[in-house]
Coordinates of N, CA and C in Angstrom, one line a residue:
X1 N 116.7 -146.9 39.5 CA 116.8 -145.5 39.9 C 117.8 -145.3 41.0
X2 N 117.8 -146.2 42.0 CA 118.8 -146.0 43.1 C 120.2 -146.2 42.5
X3 N 120.4 -147.2 41.7 CA 121.8 -147.4 41.1 C 122.2 -146.1 40.3
X4 N 121.3 -145.5 39.6 CA 121.7 -144.3 38.8 C 122.0 -143.2 39.8
X5 N 121.2 -143.1 40.9 CA 121.5 -142.0 41.8 C 122.8 -142.2 42.5
X6 N 123.2 -143.5 42.8 CA 124.5 -143.8 43.4 C 125.6 -143.4 42.5
X7 N 125.5 -143.7 41.2 CA 126.6 -143.3 40.3 C 126.7 -141.8 40.2
X8 N 125.6 -141.1 40.1 CA 125.6 -139.6 40.1 C 126.3 -139.0 41.3
X9 N 125.9 -139.7 42.5 CA 126.5 -139.2 43.7 C 128.0 -139.4 43.8
X10 N 128.5 -140.5 43.3 CA 129.9 -140.8 43.2 C 130.6 -139.8 42.3
X11 N 130.0 -139.5 41.2 CA 130.7 -138.5 40.3 C 130.7 -137.1 40.9
X12 N 129.6 -136.8 41.7 CA 129.6 -135.5 42.3 C 130.7 -135.4 43.4
X13 N 130.9 -136.5 44.1 CA 131.9 -136.5 45.2 C 133.3 -136.2 44.6
X14 N 133.6 -136.9 43.4 CA 134.9 -136.7 42.8 C 135.1 -135.3 42.2
X15 N 133.9 -134.6 41.9 CA 134.0 -133.3 41.3 C 134.1 -132.2 42.3
X16 N 133.7 -132.5 43.5 CA 133.7 -131.4 44.6 C 135.0 -131.3 45.2
X17 N 135.3 -130.1 45.8 CA 136.6 -129.8 46.4 C 136.8 -130.8 47.6
X18 N 138.1 -131.2 47.8 CA 138.4 -132.2 48.8 C 138.1 -131.6 50.2
X19 N 137.5 -132.4 51.1 CA 137.2 -132.1 52.5 C 136.2 -130.9 52.6
X20 N 135.5 -130.5 51.6 CA 134.5 -129.5 51.7 C 133.3 -130.0 52.3
X21 N 132.4 -129.1 52.9 CA 131.2 -129.5 53.5 C 130.3 -130.2 52.5
X22 N 130.2 -129.6 51.3 CA 129.4 -130.2 50.3 C 129.8 -131.6 49.9
X23 N 131.1 -131.9 49.9 CA 131.6 -133.2 49.6 C 131.2 -134.2 50.8
X24 N 131.3 -133.7 52.0 CA 130.9 -134.5 53.2 C 129.5 -134.9 53.1
X25 N 128.6 -133.9 52.8 CA 127.2 -134.1 52.7 C 126.9 -135.2 51.6
X26 N 127.7 -135.1 50.5 CA 127.5 -136.0 49.4 C 127.8 -137.5 49.8
X27 N 128.9 -137.6 50.6 CA 129.3 -138.9 51.1 C 128.2 -139.5 52.0
X28 N 127.6 -138.7 52.9 CA 126.5 -139.2 53.7 C 125.4 -139.6 52.8
X29 N 125.1 -138.8 51.8 CA 124.0 -139.2 50.9 C 124.3 -140.5 50.2
X30 N 125.5 -140.7 49.8 CA 125.9 -141.9 49.1 C 125.7 -143.1 50.0
X31 N 126.1 -143.0 51.3 CA 125.9 -144.1 52.3 C 124.4 -144.4 52.4
X32 N 123.6 -143.4 52.5 CA 122.2 -143.7 52.6 C 121.6 -144.4 51.4
X33 N 122.0 -144.0 50.2 CA 121.6 -144.6 49.0 C 122.0 -146.1 48.9
X34 N 123.2 -146.3 49.3 CA 123.7 -147.7 49.3 C 123.0 -148.6 50.3
X35 N 122.7 -148.1 51.5 CA 121.9 -148.8 52.5 C 120.5 -149.1 52.0
X36 N 119.9 -148.1 51.3 CA 118.6 -148.3 50.8 C 118.5 -149.4 49.7
X37 N 119.5 -149.4 48.9 CA 119.6 -150.4 47.8 C 119.8 -151.8 48.4
X38 N 120.7 -151.8 49.5 CA 120.9 -153.1 50.2 C 119.6 -153.6 50.8
X39 N 118.8 -152.7 51.4 CA 117.5 -153.0 52.0 C 116.5 -153.6 50.9
X40 N 116.5 -153.0 49.8 CA 115.6 -153.4 48.7 C 116.0 -154.8 48.2
X41 N 117.2 -155.1 48.3 CA 117.7 -156.4 47.8 C 117.6 -157.5 48.9
X42 N 117.3 -157.0 50.1 CA 117.2 -158.0 51.2 C 115.9 -158.8 51.1
X43 N 116.0 -160.1 51.2 CA 114.7 -160.9 51.1 C 113.7 -160.6 52.2
X44 N 114.2 -160.0 53.3 CA 113.3 -159.7 54.4 C 112.2 -158.6 54.0
X45 N 112.5 -157.9 52.9 CA 111.6 -156.9 52.4 C 110.3 -157.6 51.8
X46 N 110.3 -158.9 51.7 CA 109.1 -159.6 51.2 C 108.1 -159.8 52.4
X47 N 108.4 -159.3 53.5 CA 107.6 -159.5 54.7 C 106.2 -158.9 54.4
X48 N 105.2 -159.5 55.0 CA 103.8 -159.1 54.8 C 103.6 -157.7 55.4
X49 N 102.5 -157.0 55.0 CA 102.2 -155.7 55.5 C 101.6 -155.8 56.9
X50 N 101.0 -157.0 57.2 CA 100.3 -157.2 58.5 C 100.9 -158.4 59.2
X51 N 101.3 -158.3 60.5 CA 101.8 -159.4 61.3 C 101.0 -159.5 62.6
X52 N 100.6 -160.6 63.0 CA 99.9 -160.8 64.3 C 100.8 -161.5 65.3
X53 N 101.2 -160.9 66.4 CA 102.0 -161.5 67.4 C 101.5 -161.2 68.8
X54 N 101.2 -162.2 69.6 CA 100.7 -162.0 70.9 C 99.5 -161.0 71.0
X55 N 98.6 -161.2 70.1 CA 97.4 -160.3 70.0 C 97.7 -158.9 69.5
X56 N 99.0 -158.6 69.2 CA 99.3 -157.3 68.5 C 98.9 -157.5 67.1
X57 N 98.4 -156.5 66.5 CA 98.2 -156.4 65.0 C 99.1 -155.4 64.4
X58 N 100.3 -155.9 64.0 CA 101.3 -155.0 63.5 C 101.1 -154.7 62.0
X59 N 101.2 -153.4 61.7 CA 101.2 -153.0 60.3 C 102.6 -152.4 59.9
X60 N 103.0 -152.7 58.7 CA 104.3 -152.2 58.3 C 104.2 -150.7 58.1
X61 N 105.1 -150.0 58.6 CA 105.1 -148.5 58.5 C 105.8 -148.0 57.2
X62 N 105.3 -146.9 56.7 CA 105.9 -146.3 55.6 C 106.6 -145.0 55.9
X63 N 106.4 -144.5 57.1 CA 107.0 -143.2 57.6 C 108.5 -143.4 57.6
X64 N 109.2 -142.3 57.2 CA 110.7 -142.3 57.2 C 111.2 -141.5 58.4
X65 N 110.3 -141.2 59.4 CA 110.8 -140.5 60.6 C 111.8 -141.2 61.3
X66 N 112.8 -140.5 61.9 CA 113.9 -141.2 62.7 C 113.6 -140.9 64.2
X67 N 112.5 -140.4 64.6 CA 112.2 -140.0 65.9 C 111.6 -141.1 66.8
X68 N 111.3 -142.3 66.2 CA 110.7 -143.4 66.9 C 111.8 -144.2 67.6
X69 N 111.4 -144.9 68.7 CA 112.2 -145.8 69.4 C 111.6 -147.2 69.4
X70 N 112.4 -148.2 69.2 CA 111.9 -149.6 69.2 C 111.6 -150.0 70.7
X71 N 110.3 -150.5 70.9 CA 109.9 -150.9 72.2 C 110.6 -152.1 72.7
X72 N 111.1 -152.9 71.8 CA 111.8 -154.2 72.1 C 113.2 -154.0 72.5
X73 N 114.0 -153.4 71.6 CA 115.5 -153.3 71.8 C 115.9 -151.9 72.3
X74 N 115.0 -151.0 72.4 CA 115.2 -149.6 73.0 C 116.2 -148.8 72.2
X75 N 116.3 -149.1 70.9 CA 117.2 -148.3 70.1 C 116.4 -147.5 69.0
X76 N 117.0 -146.5 68.4 CA 116.3 -145.7 67.4 C 115.9 -146.5 66.2
X77 N 114.7 -146.3 65.7 CA 114.3 -146.9 64.4 C 114.6 -145.9 63.3
X78 N 115.5 -146.3 62.4 CA 116.0 -145.4 61.3 C 115.0 -145.8 60.1
X79 N 113.9 -145.0 60.1 CA 112.9 -145.3 59.1 C 113.4 -145.2 57.6
X80 N 114.5 -144.4 57.4 CA 115.0 -144.3 56.1 C 115.6 -145.6 55.5
X81 N 116.2 -146.4 56.4 CA 116.9 -147.6 56.0 C 116.4 -148.9 56.7
X82 N 115.4 -148.8 57.6 CA 115.0 -150.0 58.3 C 113.5 -150.2 58.2
X83 N 113.1 -151.4 58.1 CA 111.7 -151.8 58.1 C 111.2 -151.8 59.5
X84 N 110.0 -151.2 59.8 CA 109.5 -151.3 61.2 C 107.9 -151.4 61.2
X85 N 107.4 -151.8 62.3 CA 106.0 -152.1 62.4 C 105.4 -151.3 63.6
X86 N 104.1 -151.0 63.6 CA 103.4 -150.4 64.7 C 102.1 -151.3 64.9
X87 N 101.8 -151.5 66.2 CA 100.6 -152.2 66.6 C 99.4 -151.2 66.5
X88 N 98.4 -151.5 65.8 CA 97.2 -150.6 65.7 C 96.4 -150.5 67.0
X89 N 96.6 -151.5 67.9 CA 95.9 -151.5 69.1 C 96.5 -150.7 70.2
X90 N 97.8 -150.9 70.5 CA 98.5 -150.3 71.6 C 99.6 -149.4 71.2
X91 N 99.9 -149.3 69.9 CA 100.9 -148.4 69.3 C 102.4 -148.9 69.7
X92 N 102.5 -150.2 70.0 CA 103.8 -150.8 70.2 C 104.6 -150.7 68.9
X93 N 105.8 -150.2 69.0 CA 106.6 -150.0 67.7 C 107.9 -150.9 67.9
X94 N 108.3 -151.5 66.8 CA 109.5 -152.2 66.8 C 110.1 -152.5 65.4
X95 N 111.4 -152.7 65.4 CA 112.0 -153.1 64.1 C 111.4 -154.4 63.6
X96 N 111.5 -154.6 62.3 CA 111.1 -155.9 61.7 C 111.9 -157.0 62.3
X97 N 113.2 -156.8 62.5 CA 114.0 -157.9 63.1 C 113.7 -158.3 64.5
X98 N 113.0 -157.3 65.2 CA 112.6 -157.5 66.6 C 111.3 -158.2 66.8
X99 N 110.5 -158.3 65.8 CA 109.1 -158.9 65.9 C 109.1 -160.3 66.5
X100 N 110.0 -161.2 66.1 CA 110.0 -162.5 66.7 C 110.4 -162.5 68.1
X101 N 111.0 -161.4 68.7 CA 111.4 -161.4 70.0 C 110.4 -160.7 71.0
X102 N 109.3 -160.2 70.4 CA 108.3 -159.5 71.2 C 107.7 -160.4 72.3
X103 N 107.8 -160.0 73.6 CA 107.3 -160.8 74.7 C 106.1 -160.2 75.4
X104 N 105.8 -158.9 75.1 CA 104.7 -158.2 75.8 C 103.4 -158.4 75.0
X105 N 102.3 -159.0 75.5 CA 101.1 -159.1 74.8 C 100.5 -157.7 74.6
X106 N 99.6 -157.6 73.6 CA 99.0 -156.3 73.4 C 98.0 -155.9 74.5
X107 N 98.2 -154.7 75.1 CA 97.4 -154.3 76.2 C 96.0 -153.9 75.8
X108 N 95.8 -153.7 74.5 CA 94.4 -153.4 74.0 C 93.5 -154.6 74.3
X109 N 94.1 -155.8 74.2 CA 93.3 -157.0 74.5 C 92.8 -157.0 75.9
X110 N 93.8 -156.6 76.8 CA 93.5 -156.6 78.2 C 92.4 -155.5 78.5
X111 N 92.5 -154.4 77.9 CA 91.5 -153.3 78.1 C 90.2 -153.8 77.6
X112 N 90.1 -154.6 76.5 CA 88.8 -155.0 76.0 C 88.2 -156.1 76.9
X113 N 89.1 -157.0 77.4 CA 88.5 -158.2 78.1 C 88.4 -157.9 79.7
X114 N 89.3 -157.1 80.2 CA 89.4 -156.9 81.6 C 89.7 -155.5 82.0
X115 N 88.7 -154.6 81.7 CA 88.9 -153.1 81.9 C 88.8 -152.8 83.4
X116 N 89.9 -152.9 84.1 CA 89.9 -152.5 85.5 C 91.3 -152.0 85.9
X117 N 91.4 -151.2 87.0 CA 92.7 -150.7 87.5 C 93.2 -151.5 88.7
X118 N 94.5 -151.4 88.8 CA 95.1 -151.9 90.1 C 94.9 -150.8 91.1
X119 N 94.2 -151.0 92.2 CA 93.7 -150.0 93.1 C 94.5 -150.0 94.4
X120 N 95.6 -150.8 94.5 CA 96.5 -150.7 95.6 C 97.7 -149.8 95.2
X121 N 98.1 -149.0 96.2 CA 99.3 -148.1 95.8 C 100.6 -148.9 95.8
X122 N 101.2 -148.9 94.7 CA 102.5 -149.6 94.5 C 102.6 -150.9 95.3
X123 N 101.8 -151.9 94.9 CA 101.8 -153.2 95.7 C 103.0 -154.0 95.5
X124 N 104.1 -153.6 96.1 CA 105.4 -154.2 96.0 C 105.4 -155.6 96.7
X125 N 106.0 -156.6 96.1 CA 106.1 -157.9 96.7 C 107.6 -158.3 96.9
X126 N 108.5 -157.4 96.4 CA 109.9 -157.6 96.5 C 110.6 -158.3 95.3
X127 N 111.8 -157.9 95.0 CA 112.5 -158.4 93.8 C 112.8 -159.9 93.9
X128 N 112.9 -160.4 95.2 CA 113.2 -161.8 95.3 C 112.0 -162.6 94.9
X129 N 110.8 -162.1 95.0 CA 109.6 -162.8 94.6 C 109.5 -163.0 93.1
X130 N 110.3 -162.1 92.4 CA 110.4 -162.2 90.9 C 111.6 -163.0 90.5
X131 N 112.3 -163.6 91.4 CA 113.5 -164.4 91.2 C 114.6 -163.5 90.5
X132 N 114.6 -162.2 90.9 CA 115.5 -161.3 90.4 C 115.6 -161.2 88.9
X133 N 114.4 -161.2 88.4 CA 114.2 -161.1 86.9 C 113.2 -160.1 86.6
X134 N 113.3 -159.5 85.4 CA 112.4 -158.5 84.9 C 111.0 -159.1 84.8
X135 N 110.0 -158.4 85.3 CA 108.6 -158.9 85.3 C 108.0 -159.2 83.9
X136 N 108.6 -158.6 82.9 CA 108.1 -158.7 81.5 C 109.0 -159.7 80.7
X137 N 110.2 -159.4 80.5 CA 111.1 -160.2 79.6 C 111.9 -161.2 80.3
X138 N 111.9 -161.2 81.6 CA 112.6 -162.2 82.5 C 114.1 -162.1 82.4
X139 N 114.6 -160.9 82.0 CA 116.0 -160.7 82.0 C 116.5 -160.5 83.4
X140 N 117.7 -161.0 83.8 CA 118.2 -160.8 85.1 C 118.4 -159.3 85.5
X141 N 117.9 -158.9 86.7 CA 118.0 -157.5 87.1 C 118.4 -157.5 88.6
X142 N 119.0 -156.4 89.1 CA 119.3 -156.3 90.5 C 119.2 -154.8 90.9
X143 N 119.1 -154.5 92.2 CA 119.1 -153.1 92.6 C 120.4 -152.5 92.5
X144 N 121.5 -153.3 92.4 CA 122.8 -152.7 92.3 C 123.2 -152.4 90.8
X145 N 122.3 -152.8 89.9 CA 122.5 -152.5 88.5 C 123.4 -153.5 87.8
X146 N 123.6 -154.6 88.4 CA 124.4 -155.7 87.8 C 123.6 -157.0 87.7
X147 N 123.4 -157.6 86.6 CA 123.9 -157.1 85.2 C 123.0 -156.0 84.6
X148 N 121.8 -155.8 85.2 CA 121.0 -154.7 84.6 C 120.2 -154.1 85.8
X149 N 120.0 -152.8 85.7 CA 119.3 -152.0 86.7 C 117.8 -152.5 86.9
X150 N 117.4 -152.7 88.1 CA 116.0 -153.0 88.3 C 115.2 -151.7 88.6
X151 N 114.2 -151.5 87.8 CA 113.4 -150.3 87.9 C 112.0 -150.6 88.3
X152 N 111.5 -150.0 89.4 CA 110.2 -150.3 89.9 C 109.1 -149.5 89.1
X153 N 108.0 -150.2 88.8 CA 106.8 -149.5 88.2 C 105.9 -149.1 89.4
X154 N 105.6 -147.8 89.5 CA 104.7 -147.4 90.6 C 103.3 -147.9 90.4
X155 N 102.9 -148.3 89.2 CA 101.5 -148.8 89.1 C 101.4 -150.2 89.5
X156 N 102.2 -151.1 89.0 CA 102.1 -152.5 89.3 C 102.9 -152.9 90.6
X157 N 103.9 -152.1 90.9 CA 104.8 -152.5 92.1 C 105.9 -153.4 91.7
X158 N 105.9 -153.9 90.4 CA 106.9 -154.9 90.0 C 108.1 -154.2 89.5
X159 N 109.2 -155.0 89.3 CA 110.5 -154.5 88.9 C 110.7 -154.9 87.4
X160 N 111.3 -154.0 86.6 CA 111.6 -154.3 85.2 C 113.0 -153.9 84.9
X161 N 113.5 -154.4 83.7 CA 114.8 -154.0 83.2 C 114.7 -152.7 82.5
X162 N 115.8 -152.1 82.1 CA 115.8 -150.8 81.5 C 115.2 -150.8 80.1
X163 N 115.1 -152.0 79.5 CA 114.5 -152.2 78.1 C 113.0 -152.1 78.2
X164 N 112.4 -152.6 79.4 CA 111.0 -152.7 79.5 C 110.4 -151.5 80.4
X165 N 111.3 -150.7 81.0 CA 111.0 -149.6 81.8 C 111.8 -148.4 81.4
X166 N 111.3 -147.4 80.8 CA 112.1 -146.3 80.3 C 111.9 -145.1 81.2
X167 N 111.4 -145.2 82.4 CA 111.2 -144.1 83.3 C 110.1 -143.2 82.8
X168 N 109.1 -143.7 82.0 CA 108.0 -142.9 81.6 C 107.2 -142.4 82.8
X169 N 106.6 -141.3 82.7 CA 105.8 -140.8 83.8 C 104.3 -140.8 83.5
X170 N 103.5 -141.2 84.5 CA 102.1 -141.3 84.3 C 101.4 -141.1 85.7
X171 N 100.2 -140.6 85.6 CA 99.4 -140.4 86.9 C 98.9 -141.8 87.2
X172 N 99.1 -142.2 88.5 CA 98.7 -143.5 89.0 C 97.3 -143.5 89.6
X173 N 96.3 -144.2 89.1 CA 94.9 -144.1 89.5 C 94.8 -144.3 91.0
X174 N 95.5 -145.3 91.6 CA 95.3 -145.6 93.0 C 95.7 -144.5 93.9
X175 N 96.8 -143.7 93.5 CA 97.2 -142.6 94.3 C 96.2 -141.4 94.2
X176 N 95.6 -141.3 93.0 CA 94.6 -140.3 92.8 C 93.3 -140.6 93.6
X177 N 92.9 -141.8 93.6 CA 91.7 -142.2 94.3 C 91.8 -142.2 95.8
X178 N 92.9 -142.6 96.3 CA 93.1 -142.7 97.8 C 93.7 -141.5 98.4
X179 N 94.5 -140.8 97.7 CA 95.2 -139.6 98.2 C 95.0 -138.3 97.5
X180 N 94.1 -138.4 96.4 CA 93.9 -137.2 95.5 C 95.3 -136.7 95.0
X181 N 96.2 -137.6 94.7 CA 97.6 -137.3 94.3 C 97.7 -137.5 92.8
X182 N 97.9 -136.4 92.0 CA 98.0 -136.5 90.6 C 99.4 -136.3 90.1
X183 N 100.4 -136.5 91.0 CA 101.8 -136.3 90.7 C 102.2 -137.5 89.8
X184 N 102.7 -137.2 88.5 CA 103.1 -138.4 87.7 C 104.3 -139.2 88.3
X185 N 104.2 -140.5 88.2 CA 105.2 -141.4 88.7 C 105.8 -142.2 87.6
X186 N 106.9 -142.8 87.9 CA 107.6 -143.6 86.9 C 106.9 -145.0 86.8
X187 N 106.6 -145.3 85.5 CA 105.9 -146.6 85.3 C 106.6 -147.3 84.1
X188 N 106.4 -148.6 84.0 CA 106.9 -149.4 82.9 C 106.2 -149.0 81.6
X189 N 106.8 -149.5 80.5 CA 106.2 -149.2 79.2 C 104.8 -149.8 79.0
X190 N 104.7 -151.1 79.5 CA 103.4 -151.8 79.5 C 102.4 -151.0 80.3
X191 N 102.7 -150.6 81.5 CA 101.8 -149.8 82.3 C 101.4 -148.5 81.7
X192 N 102.4 -147.8 81.1 CA 102.1 -146.6 80.4 C 101.1 -146.7 79.3
X193 N 101.3 -147.8 78.5 CA 100.3 -148.0 77.4 C 98.9 -148.3 77.9
X194 N 98.9 -149.2 78.9 CA 97.6 -149.6 79.5 C 96.9 -148.4 80.1
X195 N 97.6 -147.6 80.8 CA 96.9 -146.4 81.5 C 96.5 -145.4 80.4
X196 N 97.2 -145.3 79.3 CA 96.8 -144.4 78.2 C 95.6 -144.8 77.6
X197 N 95.4 -146.1 77.4 CA 94.2 -146.7 76.7 C 93.0 -146.7 77.7
X198 N 93.3 -146.7 79.0 CA 92.2 -146.8 79.9 C 91.7 -145.4 80.4
X199 N 92.4 -144.4 80.1 CA 92.1 -143.1 80.7 C 90.7 -142.5 80.4
X200 N 90.1 -142.9 79.3 CA 88.8 -142.4 78.9 C 87.7 -143.3 79.3
X201 N 88.0 -144.5 79.9 CA 87.0 -145.4 80.3 C 86.4 -145.2 81.7
X202 N 85.1 -145.1 81.8 CA 84.5 -144.8 83.1 C 84.3 -146.0 83.9
X203 N 85.3 -146.6 84.5 CA 85.2 -147.8 85.2 C 85.4 -147.7 86.7
X204 N 85.6 -146.5 87.2 CA 85.9 -146.3 88.7 C 84.6 -145.8 89.4
X205 N 84.1 -146.6 90.3 CA 82.9 -146.2 91.1 C 83.4 -145.6 92.4
X206 N 83.7 -144.3 92.3 CA 84.4 -143.6 93.3 C 83.7 -143.6 94.7
X207 N 82.3 -143.5 94.6 CA 81.6 -143.5 95.9 C 81.6 -144.8 96.6
X208 N 81.9 -145.9 95.9 CA 82.1 -147.2 96.5 C 83.5 -147.4 97.0
X209 N 84.5 -147.0 96.2 CA 85.9 -147.2 96.5 C 86.4 -146.3 97.6
X210 N 86.1 -145.0 97.6 CA 86.6 -144.1 98.6 C 85.5 -143.0 98.8
X211 N 84.4 -143.3 99.5 CA 83.4 -142.3 99.7 C 83.8 -141.1 100.5
X212 N 84.9 -141.3 101.4 CA 85.3 -140.2 102.3 C 86.0 -139.1 101.4
X213 N 86.4 -139.4 100.2 CA 87.0 -138.4 99.4 C 86.1 -137.2 99.1
X214 N 84.8 -137.5 99.1 CA 83.8 -136.4 98.8 C 83.7 -135.4 99.9
X215 N 84.2 -135.8 101.1 CA 84.2 -134.8 102.2 C 85.3 -133.8 102.1
X216 N 86.3 -134.1 101.3 CA 87.5 -133.3 101.3 C 87.7 -132.5 99.9
X217 N 87.1 -133.0 98.9 CA 87.3 -132.4 97.5 C 86.1 -131.7 97.1
X218 N 86.1 -130.4 97.0 CA 84.9 -129.6 96.7 C 84.4 -129.9 95.3
X219 N 85.3 -130.2 94.4 CA 84.9 -130.4 93.0 C 84.0 -131.7 92.9
X220 N 84.4 -132.7 93.7 CA 83.7 -134.0 93.7 C 82.3 -133.8 94.2
X221 N 82.1 -133.0 95.2 CA 80.8 -132.8 95.8 C 79.9 -132.1 94.7
X222 N 80.5 -131.2 94.0 CA 79.7 -130.5 92.9 C 79.3 -131.4 91.8
X223 N 80.2 -132.3 91.4 CA 80.0 -133.3 90.4 C 78.9 -134.3 90.8
X224 N 78.9 -134.7 92.1 CA 77.9 -135.6 92.6 C 76.5 -135.0 92.6

C-alpha cells in the first residue's frame, strides 16, 4: 500500500503546476511516505512492545503526535516516522534508538520503596563535589557553559546538564514547609517527575517538621 501511494504521489507531482503550493505539499507527502516505508523495512521495527530498562517499564507507543520530546536526547520525537517508548511508571519518553542510553532509573520505584522528600532548602554542596559533571548522566558541565551549561536543581541542590535539566518549574516542598513559599522553582527532569508522583502522597508530618508554621498560617490552624 505504501509503494502504491508513493507511485501515485510521484505521478501527482508531475501533473501539478511547477512550484505551486499543491506541488510542494505533495513533495512533503512523498518524503513522509518514503521515510515510513524505510522504517517498515528497518529490522529495528522487530523490537518488542515492552522493554524493561533500569526499572522503567517501557511500552512502544502508537501515537503519531509530534509534540513529544525525548527525555534522553532532548530532541523532538517524530511519531510519524520514528519508533518511541513511554515508561508506564514515570512517563519517561524516548526514541527507540535512545533506550540503550537511558541512565536515569524509574522514579516510580523510588516513590514505592522510599516515599520521602528532601526537606533541606536547595542543599548545595558545590559543583566541584560533583567533579564538574552532571549529577545524572555524568557529562562534563561548568558554570561558564563550556562544554555544557551547569543548571542547578532547586530541589536536590545538584547541578545537571541541559539534557537532564530543561528548566522545568515545580513547587519545592522544603520551601513550602519552612517558608510557606509556593513559588515554582527550576528543577531537573528527574526531580520534576518525582515531585509529580509524590504530590498526592500524605508523607509530611507537618506538626513534627515545623510546628511554628501553625502560628502564622490561619488555614493550617483551621485544618488542625
